[in-house]
Short mmCIF file of C-alpha atoms in Angstrom, two decimals:
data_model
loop_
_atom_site.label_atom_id
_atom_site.label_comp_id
_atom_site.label_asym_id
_atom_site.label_seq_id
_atom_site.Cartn_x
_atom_site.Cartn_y
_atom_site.Cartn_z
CA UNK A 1 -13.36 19.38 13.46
CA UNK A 2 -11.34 20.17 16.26
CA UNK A 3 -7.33 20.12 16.16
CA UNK A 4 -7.64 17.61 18.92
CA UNK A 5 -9.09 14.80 16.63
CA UNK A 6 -5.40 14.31 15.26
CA UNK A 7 -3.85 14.23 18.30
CA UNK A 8 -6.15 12.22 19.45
CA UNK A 9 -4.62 9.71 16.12
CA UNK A 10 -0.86 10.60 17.15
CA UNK A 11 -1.14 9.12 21.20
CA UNK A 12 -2.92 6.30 19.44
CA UNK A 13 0.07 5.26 17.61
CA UNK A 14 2.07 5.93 20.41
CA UNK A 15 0.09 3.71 22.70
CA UNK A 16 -3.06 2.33 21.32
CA UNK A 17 -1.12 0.77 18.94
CA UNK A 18 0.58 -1.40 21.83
CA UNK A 19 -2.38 -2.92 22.06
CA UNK A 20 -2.10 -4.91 18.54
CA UNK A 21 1.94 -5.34 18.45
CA UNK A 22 2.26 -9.23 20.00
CA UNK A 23 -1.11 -9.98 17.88
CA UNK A 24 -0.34 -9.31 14.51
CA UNK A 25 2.15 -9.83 12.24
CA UNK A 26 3.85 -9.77 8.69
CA UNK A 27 4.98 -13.67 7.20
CA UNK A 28 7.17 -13.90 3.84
CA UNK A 29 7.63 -17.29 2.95
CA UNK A 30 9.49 -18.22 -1.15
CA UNK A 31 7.50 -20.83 -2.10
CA UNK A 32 4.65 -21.97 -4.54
CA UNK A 33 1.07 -22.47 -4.57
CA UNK A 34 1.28 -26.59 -5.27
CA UNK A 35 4.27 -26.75 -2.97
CA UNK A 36 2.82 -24.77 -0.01
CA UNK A 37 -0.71 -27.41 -0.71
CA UNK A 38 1.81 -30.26 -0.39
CA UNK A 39 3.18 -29.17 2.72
CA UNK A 40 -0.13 -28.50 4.24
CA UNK A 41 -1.51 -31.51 3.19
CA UNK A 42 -4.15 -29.87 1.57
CA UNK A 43 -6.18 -31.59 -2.00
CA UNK A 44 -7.37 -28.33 -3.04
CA UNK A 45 -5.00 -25.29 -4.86
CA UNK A 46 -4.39 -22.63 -2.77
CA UNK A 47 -5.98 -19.83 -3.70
CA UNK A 48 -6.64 -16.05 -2.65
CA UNK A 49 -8.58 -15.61 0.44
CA UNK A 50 -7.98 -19.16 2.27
CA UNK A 51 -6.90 -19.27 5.72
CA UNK A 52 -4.27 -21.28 7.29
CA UNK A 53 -3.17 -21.70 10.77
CA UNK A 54 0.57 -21.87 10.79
CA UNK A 55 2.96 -23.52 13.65
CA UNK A 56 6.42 -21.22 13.57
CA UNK A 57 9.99 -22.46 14.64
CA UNK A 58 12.66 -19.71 15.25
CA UNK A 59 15.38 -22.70 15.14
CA UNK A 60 16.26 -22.05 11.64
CA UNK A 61 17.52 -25.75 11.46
CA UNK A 62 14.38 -27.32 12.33
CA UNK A 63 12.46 -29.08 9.42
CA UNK A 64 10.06 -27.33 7.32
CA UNK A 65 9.50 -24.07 5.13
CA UNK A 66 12.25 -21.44 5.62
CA UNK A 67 10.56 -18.08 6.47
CA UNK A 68 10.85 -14.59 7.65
CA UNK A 69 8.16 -13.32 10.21
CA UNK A 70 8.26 -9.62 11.24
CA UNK A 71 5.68 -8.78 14.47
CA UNK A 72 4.39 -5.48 14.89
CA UNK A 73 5.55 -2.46 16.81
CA UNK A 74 4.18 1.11 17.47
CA UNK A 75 6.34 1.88 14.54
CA UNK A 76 5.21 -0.91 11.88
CA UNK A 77 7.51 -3.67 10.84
CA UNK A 78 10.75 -2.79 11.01
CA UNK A 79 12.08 -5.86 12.03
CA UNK A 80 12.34 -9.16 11.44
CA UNK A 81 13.39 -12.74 12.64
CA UNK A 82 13.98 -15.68 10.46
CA UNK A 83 12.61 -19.35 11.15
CA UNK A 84 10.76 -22.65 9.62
CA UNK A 85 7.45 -23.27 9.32
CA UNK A 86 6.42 -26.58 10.53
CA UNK A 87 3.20 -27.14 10.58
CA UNK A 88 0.38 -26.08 8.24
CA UNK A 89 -3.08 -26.61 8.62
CA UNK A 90 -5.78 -24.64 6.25
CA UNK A 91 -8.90 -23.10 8.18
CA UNK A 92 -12.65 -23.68 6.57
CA UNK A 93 -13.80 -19.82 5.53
CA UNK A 94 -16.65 -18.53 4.13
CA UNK A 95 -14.90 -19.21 0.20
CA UNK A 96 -15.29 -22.81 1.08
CA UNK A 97 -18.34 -24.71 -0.85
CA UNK A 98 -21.31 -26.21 1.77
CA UNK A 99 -21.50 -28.17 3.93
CA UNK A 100 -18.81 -26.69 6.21
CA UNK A 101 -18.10 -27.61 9.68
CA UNK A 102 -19.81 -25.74 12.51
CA UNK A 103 -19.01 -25.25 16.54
CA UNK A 104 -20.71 -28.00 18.50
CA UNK A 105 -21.58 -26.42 21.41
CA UNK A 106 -20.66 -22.77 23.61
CA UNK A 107 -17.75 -24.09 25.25
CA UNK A 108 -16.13 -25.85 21.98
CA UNK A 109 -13.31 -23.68 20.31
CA UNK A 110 -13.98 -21.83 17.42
CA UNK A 111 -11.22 -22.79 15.07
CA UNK A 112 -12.80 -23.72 12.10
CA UNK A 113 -14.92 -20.53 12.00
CA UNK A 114 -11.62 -18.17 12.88
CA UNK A 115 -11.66 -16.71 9.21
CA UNK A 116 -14.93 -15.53 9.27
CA UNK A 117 -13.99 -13.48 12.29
CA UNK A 118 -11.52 -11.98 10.99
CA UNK A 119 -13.13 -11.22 8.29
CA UNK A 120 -15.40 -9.01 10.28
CA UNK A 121 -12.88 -7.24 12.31
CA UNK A 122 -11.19 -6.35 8.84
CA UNK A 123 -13.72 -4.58 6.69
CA UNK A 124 -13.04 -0.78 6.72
CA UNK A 125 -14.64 1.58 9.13
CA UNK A 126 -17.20 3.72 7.99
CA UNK A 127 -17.61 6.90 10.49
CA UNK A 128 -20.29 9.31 9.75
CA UNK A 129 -18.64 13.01 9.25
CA UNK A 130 -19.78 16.11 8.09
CA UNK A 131 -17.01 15.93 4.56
CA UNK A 132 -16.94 13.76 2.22
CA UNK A 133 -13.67 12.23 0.51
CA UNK A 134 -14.70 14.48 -2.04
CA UNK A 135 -15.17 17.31 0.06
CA UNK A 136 -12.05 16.77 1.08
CA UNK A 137 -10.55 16.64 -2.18
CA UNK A 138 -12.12 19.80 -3.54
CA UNK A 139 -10.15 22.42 -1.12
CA UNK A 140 -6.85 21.02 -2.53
CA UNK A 141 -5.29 23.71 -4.80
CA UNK A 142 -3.86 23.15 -8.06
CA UNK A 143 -0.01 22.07 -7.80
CA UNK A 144 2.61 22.82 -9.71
CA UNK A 145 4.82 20.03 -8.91
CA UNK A 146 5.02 16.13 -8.06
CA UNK A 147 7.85 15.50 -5.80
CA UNK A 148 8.11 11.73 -5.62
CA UNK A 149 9.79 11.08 -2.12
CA UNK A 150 13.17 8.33 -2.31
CA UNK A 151 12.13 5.80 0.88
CA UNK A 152 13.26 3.02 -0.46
CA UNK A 153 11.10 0.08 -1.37
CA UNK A 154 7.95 1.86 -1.24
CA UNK A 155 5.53 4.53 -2.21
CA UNK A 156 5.28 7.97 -0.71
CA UNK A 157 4.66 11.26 -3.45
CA UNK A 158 3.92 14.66 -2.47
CA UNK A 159 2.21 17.43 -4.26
CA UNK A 160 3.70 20.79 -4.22
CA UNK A 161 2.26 24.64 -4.83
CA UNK A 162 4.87 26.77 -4.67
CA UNK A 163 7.15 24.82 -2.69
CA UNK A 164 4.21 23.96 0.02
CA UNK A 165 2.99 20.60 -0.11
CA UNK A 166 -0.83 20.15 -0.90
CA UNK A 167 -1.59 16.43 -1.20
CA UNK A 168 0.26 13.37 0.02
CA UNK A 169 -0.39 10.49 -2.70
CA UNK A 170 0.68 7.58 -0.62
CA UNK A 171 2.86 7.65 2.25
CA UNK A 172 4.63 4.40 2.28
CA UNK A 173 8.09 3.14 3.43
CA UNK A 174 9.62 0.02 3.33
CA UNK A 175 8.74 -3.31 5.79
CA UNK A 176 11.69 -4.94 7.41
CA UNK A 177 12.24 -7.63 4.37
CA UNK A 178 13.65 -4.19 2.53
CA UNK A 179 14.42 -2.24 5.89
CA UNK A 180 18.31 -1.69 4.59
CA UNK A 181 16.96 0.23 1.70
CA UNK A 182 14.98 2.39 4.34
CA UNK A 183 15.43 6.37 4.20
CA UNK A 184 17.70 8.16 5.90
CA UNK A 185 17.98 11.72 4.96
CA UNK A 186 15.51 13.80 6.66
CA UNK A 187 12.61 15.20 4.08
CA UNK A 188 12.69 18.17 2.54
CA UNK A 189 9.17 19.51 2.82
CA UNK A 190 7.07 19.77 5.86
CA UNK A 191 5.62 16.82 6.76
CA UNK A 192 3.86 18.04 9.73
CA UNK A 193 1.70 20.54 7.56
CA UNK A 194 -1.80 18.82 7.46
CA UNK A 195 -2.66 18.35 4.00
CA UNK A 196 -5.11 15.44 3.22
CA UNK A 197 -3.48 12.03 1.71
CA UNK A 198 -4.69 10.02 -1.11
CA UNK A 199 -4.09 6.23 -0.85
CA UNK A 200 -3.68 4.25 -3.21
CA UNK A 201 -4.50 0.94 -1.98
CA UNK A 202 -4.06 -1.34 1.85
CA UNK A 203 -0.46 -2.11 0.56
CA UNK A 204 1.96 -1.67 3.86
CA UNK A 205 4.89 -0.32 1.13
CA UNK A 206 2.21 2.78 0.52
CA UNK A 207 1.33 3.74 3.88
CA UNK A 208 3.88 2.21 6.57
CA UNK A 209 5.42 5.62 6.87
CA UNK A 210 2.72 6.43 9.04
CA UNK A 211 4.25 4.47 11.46
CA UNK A 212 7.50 6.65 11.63
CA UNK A 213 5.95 9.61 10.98
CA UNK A 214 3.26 10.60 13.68
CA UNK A 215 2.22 14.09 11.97
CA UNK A 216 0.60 11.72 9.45
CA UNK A 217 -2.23 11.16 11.41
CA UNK A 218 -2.61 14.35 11.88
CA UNK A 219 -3.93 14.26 8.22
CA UNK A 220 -7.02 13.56 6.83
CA UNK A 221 -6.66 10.17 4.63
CA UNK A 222 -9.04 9.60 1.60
CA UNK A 223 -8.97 6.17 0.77
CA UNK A 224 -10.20 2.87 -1.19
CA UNK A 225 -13.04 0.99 0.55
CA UNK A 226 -11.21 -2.30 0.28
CA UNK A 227 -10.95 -6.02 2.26
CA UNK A 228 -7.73 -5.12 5.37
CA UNK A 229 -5.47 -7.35 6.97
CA UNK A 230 -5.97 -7.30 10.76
CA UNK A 231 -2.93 -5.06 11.08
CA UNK A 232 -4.26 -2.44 8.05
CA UNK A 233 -7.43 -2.66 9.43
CA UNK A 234 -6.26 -1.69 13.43
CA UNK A 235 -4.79 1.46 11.19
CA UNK A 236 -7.75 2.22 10.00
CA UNK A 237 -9.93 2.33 13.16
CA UNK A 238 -7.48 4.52 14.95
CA UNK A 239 -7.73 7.13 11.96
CA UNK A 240 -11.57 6.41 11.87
CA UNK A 241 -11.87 7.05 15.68
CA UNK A 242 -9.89 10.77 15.29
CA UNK A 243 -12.44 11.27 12.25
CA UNK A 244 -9.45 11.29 10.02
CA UNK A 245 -10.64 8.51 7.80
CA UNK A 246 -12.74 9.34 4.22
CA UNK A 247 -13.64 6.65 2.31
CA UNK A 248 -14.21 6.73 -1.51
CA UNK A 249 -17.71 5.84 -2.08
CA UNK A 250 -16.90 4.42 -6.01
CA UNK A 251 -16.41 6.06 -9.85
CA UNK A 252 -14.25 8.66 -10.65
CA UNK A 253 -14.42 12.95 -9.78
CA UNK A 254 -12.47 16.01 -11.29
CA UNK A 255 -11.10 18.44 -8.88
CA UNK A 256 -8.49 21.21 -9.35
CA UNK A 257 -5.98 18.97 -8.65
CA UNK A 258 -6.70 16.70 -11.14
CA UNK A 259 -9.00 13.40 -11.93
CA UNK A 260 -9.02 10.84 -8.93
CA UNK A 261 -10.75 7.63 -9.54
CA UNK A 262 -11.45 3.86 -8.32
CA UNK A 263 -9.43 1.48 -11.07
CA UNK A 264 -11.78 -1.77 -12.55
CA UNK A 265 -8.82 -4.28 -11.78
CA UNK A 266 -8.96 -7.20 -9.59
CA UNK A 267 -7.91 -7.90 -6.14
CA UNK A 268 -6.27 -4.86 -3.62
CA UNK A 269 -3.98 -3.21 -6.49
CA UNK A 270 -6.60 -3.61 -9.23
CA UNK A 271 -9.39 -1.77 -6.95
CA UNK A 272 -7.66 1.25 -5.63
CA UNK A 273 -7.76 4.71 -6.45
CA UNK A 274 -5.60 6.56 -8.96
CA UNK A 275 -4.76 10.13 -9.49
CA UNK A 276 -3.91 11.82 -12.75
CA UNK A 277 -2.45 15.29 -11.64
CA UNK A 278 -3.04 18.60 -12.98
CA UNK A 279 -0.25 20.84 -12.64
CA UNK A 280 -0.31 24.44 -13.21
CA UNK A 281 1.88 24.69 -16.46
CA UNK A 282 -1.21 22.36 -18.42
CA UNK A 283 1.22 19.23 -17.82
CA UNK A 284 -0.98 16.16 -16.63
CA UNK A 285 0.75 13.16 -14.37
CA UNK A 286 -0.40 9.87 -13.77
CA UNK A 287 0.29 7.98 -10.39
CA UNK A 288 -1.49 4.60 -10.69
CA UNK A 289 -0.36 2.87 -7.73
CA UNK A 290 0.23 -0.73 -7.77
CA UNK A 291 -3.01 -0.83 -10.57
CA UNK A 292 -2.29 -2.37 -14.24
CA UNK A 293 -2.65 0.59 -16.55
CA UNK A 294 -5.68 -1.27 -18.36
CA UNK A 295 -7.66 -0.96 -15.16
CA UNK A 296 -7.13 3.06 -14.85
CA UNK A 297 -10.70 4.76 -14.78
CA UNK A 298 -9.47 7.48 -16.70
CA UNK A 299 -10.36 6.12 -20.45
CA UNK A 300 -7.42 6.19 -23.43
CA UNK A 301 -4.68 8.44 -21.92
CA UNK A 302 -2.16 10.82 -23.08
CA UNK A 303 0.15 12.43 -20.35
CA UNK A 304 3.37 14.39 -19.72
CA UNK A 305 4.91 12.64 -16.90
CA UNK A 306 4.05 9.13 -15.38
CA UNK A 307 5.24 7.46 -12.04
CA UNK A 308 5.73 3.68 -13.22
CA UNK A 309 3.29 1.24 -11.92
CA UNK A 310 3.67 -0.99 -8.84
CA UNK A 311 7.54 0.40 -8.84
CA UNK A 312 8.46 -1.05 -11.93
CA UNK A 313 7.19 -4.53 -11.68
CA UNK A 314 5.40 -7.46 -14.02
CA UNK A 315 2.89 -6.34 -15.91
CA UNK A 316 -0.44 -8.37 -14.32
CA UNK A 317 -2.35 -8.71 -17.95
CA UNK A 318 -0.66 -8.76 -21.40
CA UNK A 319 -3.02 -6.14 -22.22
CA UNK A 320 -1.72 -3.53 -19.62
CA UNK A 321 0.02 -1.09 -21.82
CA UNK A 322 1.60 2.02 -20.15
CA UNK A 323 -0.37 5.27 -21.77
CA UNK A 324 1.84 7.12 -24.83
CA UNK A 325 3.74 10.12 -23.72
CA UNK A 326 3.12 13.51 -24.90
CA UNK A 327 6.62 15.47 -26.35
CA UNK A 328 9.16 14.68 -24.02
CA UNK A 329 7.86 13.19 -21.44
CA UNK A 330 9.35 11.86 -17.86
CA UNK A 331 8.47 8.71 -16.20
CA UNK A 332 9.53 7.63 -13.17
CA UNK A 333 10.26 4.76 -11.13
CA UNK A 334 10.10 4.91 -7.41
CA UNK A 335 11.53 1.61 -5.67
CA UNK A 336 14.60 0.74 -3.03
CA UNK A 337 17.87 -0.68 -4.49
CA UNK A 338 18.42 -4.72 -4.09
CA UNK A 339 14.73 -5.21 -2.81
CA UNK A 340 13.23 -8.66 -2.41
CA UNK A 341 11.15 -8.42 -5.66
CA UNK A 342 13.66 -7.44 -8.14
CA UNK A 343 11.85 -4.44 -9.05
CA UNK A 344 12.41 -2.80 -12.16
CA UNK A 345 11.89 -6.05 -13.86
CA UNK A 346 13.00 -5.67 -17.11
CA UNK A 347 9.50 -6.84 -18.77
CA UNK A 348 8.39 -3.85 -17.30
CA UNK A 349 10.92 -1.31 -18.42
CA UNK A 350 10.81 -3.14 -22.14
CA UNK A 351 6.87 -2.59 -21.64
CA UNK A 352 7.20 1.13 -21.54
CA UNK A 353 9.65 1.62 -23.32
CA UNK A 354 7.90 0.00 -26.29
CA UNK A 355 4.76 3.45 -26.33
CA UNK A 356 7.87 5.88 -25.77
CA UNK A 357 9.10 5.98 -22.13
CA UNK A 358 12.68 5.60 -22.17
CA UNK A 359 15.45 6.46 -19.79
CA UNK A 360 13.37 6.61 -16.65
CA UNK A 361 14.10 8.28 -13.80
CA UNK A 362 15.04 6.22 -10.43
CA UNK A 363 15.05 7.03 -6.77
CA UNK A 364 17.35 4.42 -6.76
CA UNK A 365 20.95 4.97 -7.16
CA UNK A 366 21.92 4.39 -10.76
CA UNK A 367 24.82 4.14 -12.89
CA UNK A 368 26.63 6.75 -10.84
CA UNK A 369 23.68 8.75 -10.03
CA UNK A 370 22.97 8.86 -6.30
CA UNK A 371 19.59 8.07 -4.84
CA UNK A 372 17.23 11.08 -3.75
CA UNK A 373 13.95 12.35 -4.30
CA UNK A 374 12.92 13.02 -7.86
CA UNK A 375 10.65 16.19 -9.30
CA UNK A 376 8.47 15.39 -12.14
#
């Protein structure tokens, strides 16, 4: 692997990534599933997976669903505009029972078979290259410390030996509907050291930093062979194009830098990877991503130090209890004050609070503590 391969990655960002910024974009709209059917005239429940083609309105007066649209720029959503929604119209996919309509002829207009396109474009690369994820994986020393980055609304931990960092787990930052909860500070390790990243999962909160941070793809990125979003999934090809990209082919591995594993959950947070760290001084930490604790691959747990799931939101399943601390144990929650979700909800922090986690520690600012990065 030559050093060129990564710069190769960084001028893609820098203009390759042009390419996709008027095409793709990120929508929030508040709504419901029976209200959003409603509006879109549709009989059937919305559900995971369907596709809709949407008619936007920047004239915030205009009738229809209030929403915030952020397009894409070589350096991710950042930004956003606000509008209405005023038309809605769902698209036939491949989810849809038979018989479902087909293109008439060469020069008719695809429409009704747009989702299945897309669908194609978004699967994850798979490049041939001479390492494996776990390859990969098994040069990473032991650490001795997780250093859980403050960005905000998002998800970006480093592994430290001795002060150098070892492993990125994640390497997210916040999208522009919690951009004013964004970093400022400069980071206090060396980001442009190449050390390989673990994701998590295709969540833009756990790898948008990318975007800001060009040494990043500079990296070599082991992650979950998952469904992408057109914008994820333009990501991905750039990294799989420098030969930067590893994907984990399934089940769970031991290395010296602890247990890494694919979770049993459902949907993108339920079927990502999760790392249970092994630090030097025997202490074992558990970064679960956005997973439910009950989908973990690592059996019945007992650990020293936890970073809280999906930054301190719902529970997904009554049945996903945090793991019971060992001694005294730190847990931590890593999310951006007065974000759009409300995270910590106080479910969760009741949750783990109820096997033994109390007090936990916040990036967040904090009755009179001020945000920062946190060491666990």
């Amino acid at each position: 692997m030559t050093a060129d391969a990564g710069d190769r990655a960084a001028d893609w960002i820098e203009s390759g990534a042009a390419e996709y910024s008027t095409n793709f974009g990120l929508l929030r709209l508040t709504t419901t599933p029976t209200k959003f059917a409603e509006f879109a005239n549709d009989i059937v429940d919305v559900q995971p997976g369907f596709w809709f083609h949407l008619k936007l309105d920047p004239n915030q007066s205009a009738g229809g669903m209030r929403a915030w649209f952020a397009g894409r720029t070589p350096f991710g959503f950042t930004a956003f505009s606000k509008g209405r929604i005023v038309k809605a119209e769902r698209l036939v996919s491949s989810i849809d029972p038979a018989p479902r309509p087909s293109s008439l002829g060469a020069a008719s207009v695809p429409a009704l078979t747009l989702p299945s396109a897309i669908a194609a474009v978004c699967r994850i690369p798979q490049r041939v290259s001479r390492l494996s994820a776990q390859d990969v994986l098994a040069r990473v020393p032991q650490s001795d410390k997780v250093l859980i980055h403050d960005v905000g609304q998002g998800s970006f931990t480093t592994l430290l030996r001795y002060g150098q960092p070892c492993l990125h787990f994640d390497v997210g930052s916040p999208t522009a509907f919690n951009a004013k909860g964004a970093r400022t500070a400069p980071f206090a390790v060396d980001l442009d050291t190449r050390v390989p990243i673990l994701l998590s999962h295709w969540d833009w909160d756990h790898f948008h930093a990318a975007f800001q941070i060009p040494s990043l793809w500079r990296c070599r990125w082991i992650v979950p062979d998952q469904i992408l979003g057109p914008a994820a999934a333009s990501l991905a090809r750039g990294l799989a194009t420098a030969r930067r990209l590893y994907v984990w082919n399934g089940g769970s591995a031991s290395f010296d830098v602890g247990d890494v594993g694919e979770c049993t959950g459902l949907g993108r947070n339920g079927t990502g990877l999760a790392l249970l760290a092994s630090l030097l001084d025997g202490r074992n930490i558990l970064l679960a991503g956005d997973a439910d604790y009950n989908s973990l691959p690592f059996g019945t747990l007992h650990v020293d130090g936890l970073v809280a799931t999906h930054h301190g939101g719902r529970a997904h399943s009554a049945f996903s209890r945090p793991p019971a601390p060992i001694g005294r144990a730190s847990y931590l929650i890593s999310y951006g004050a007065s974000n759009v979700y409300r995270h910590p909800h106080d479910e969760a922090l009741a949750l783990h609070g109820s096997v033994g986690w109390s007090d936990p520690i916040r990036t967040a600012s904090f009755n009179g503590i001020a945000r920062g990065d946190r060491a666990l």
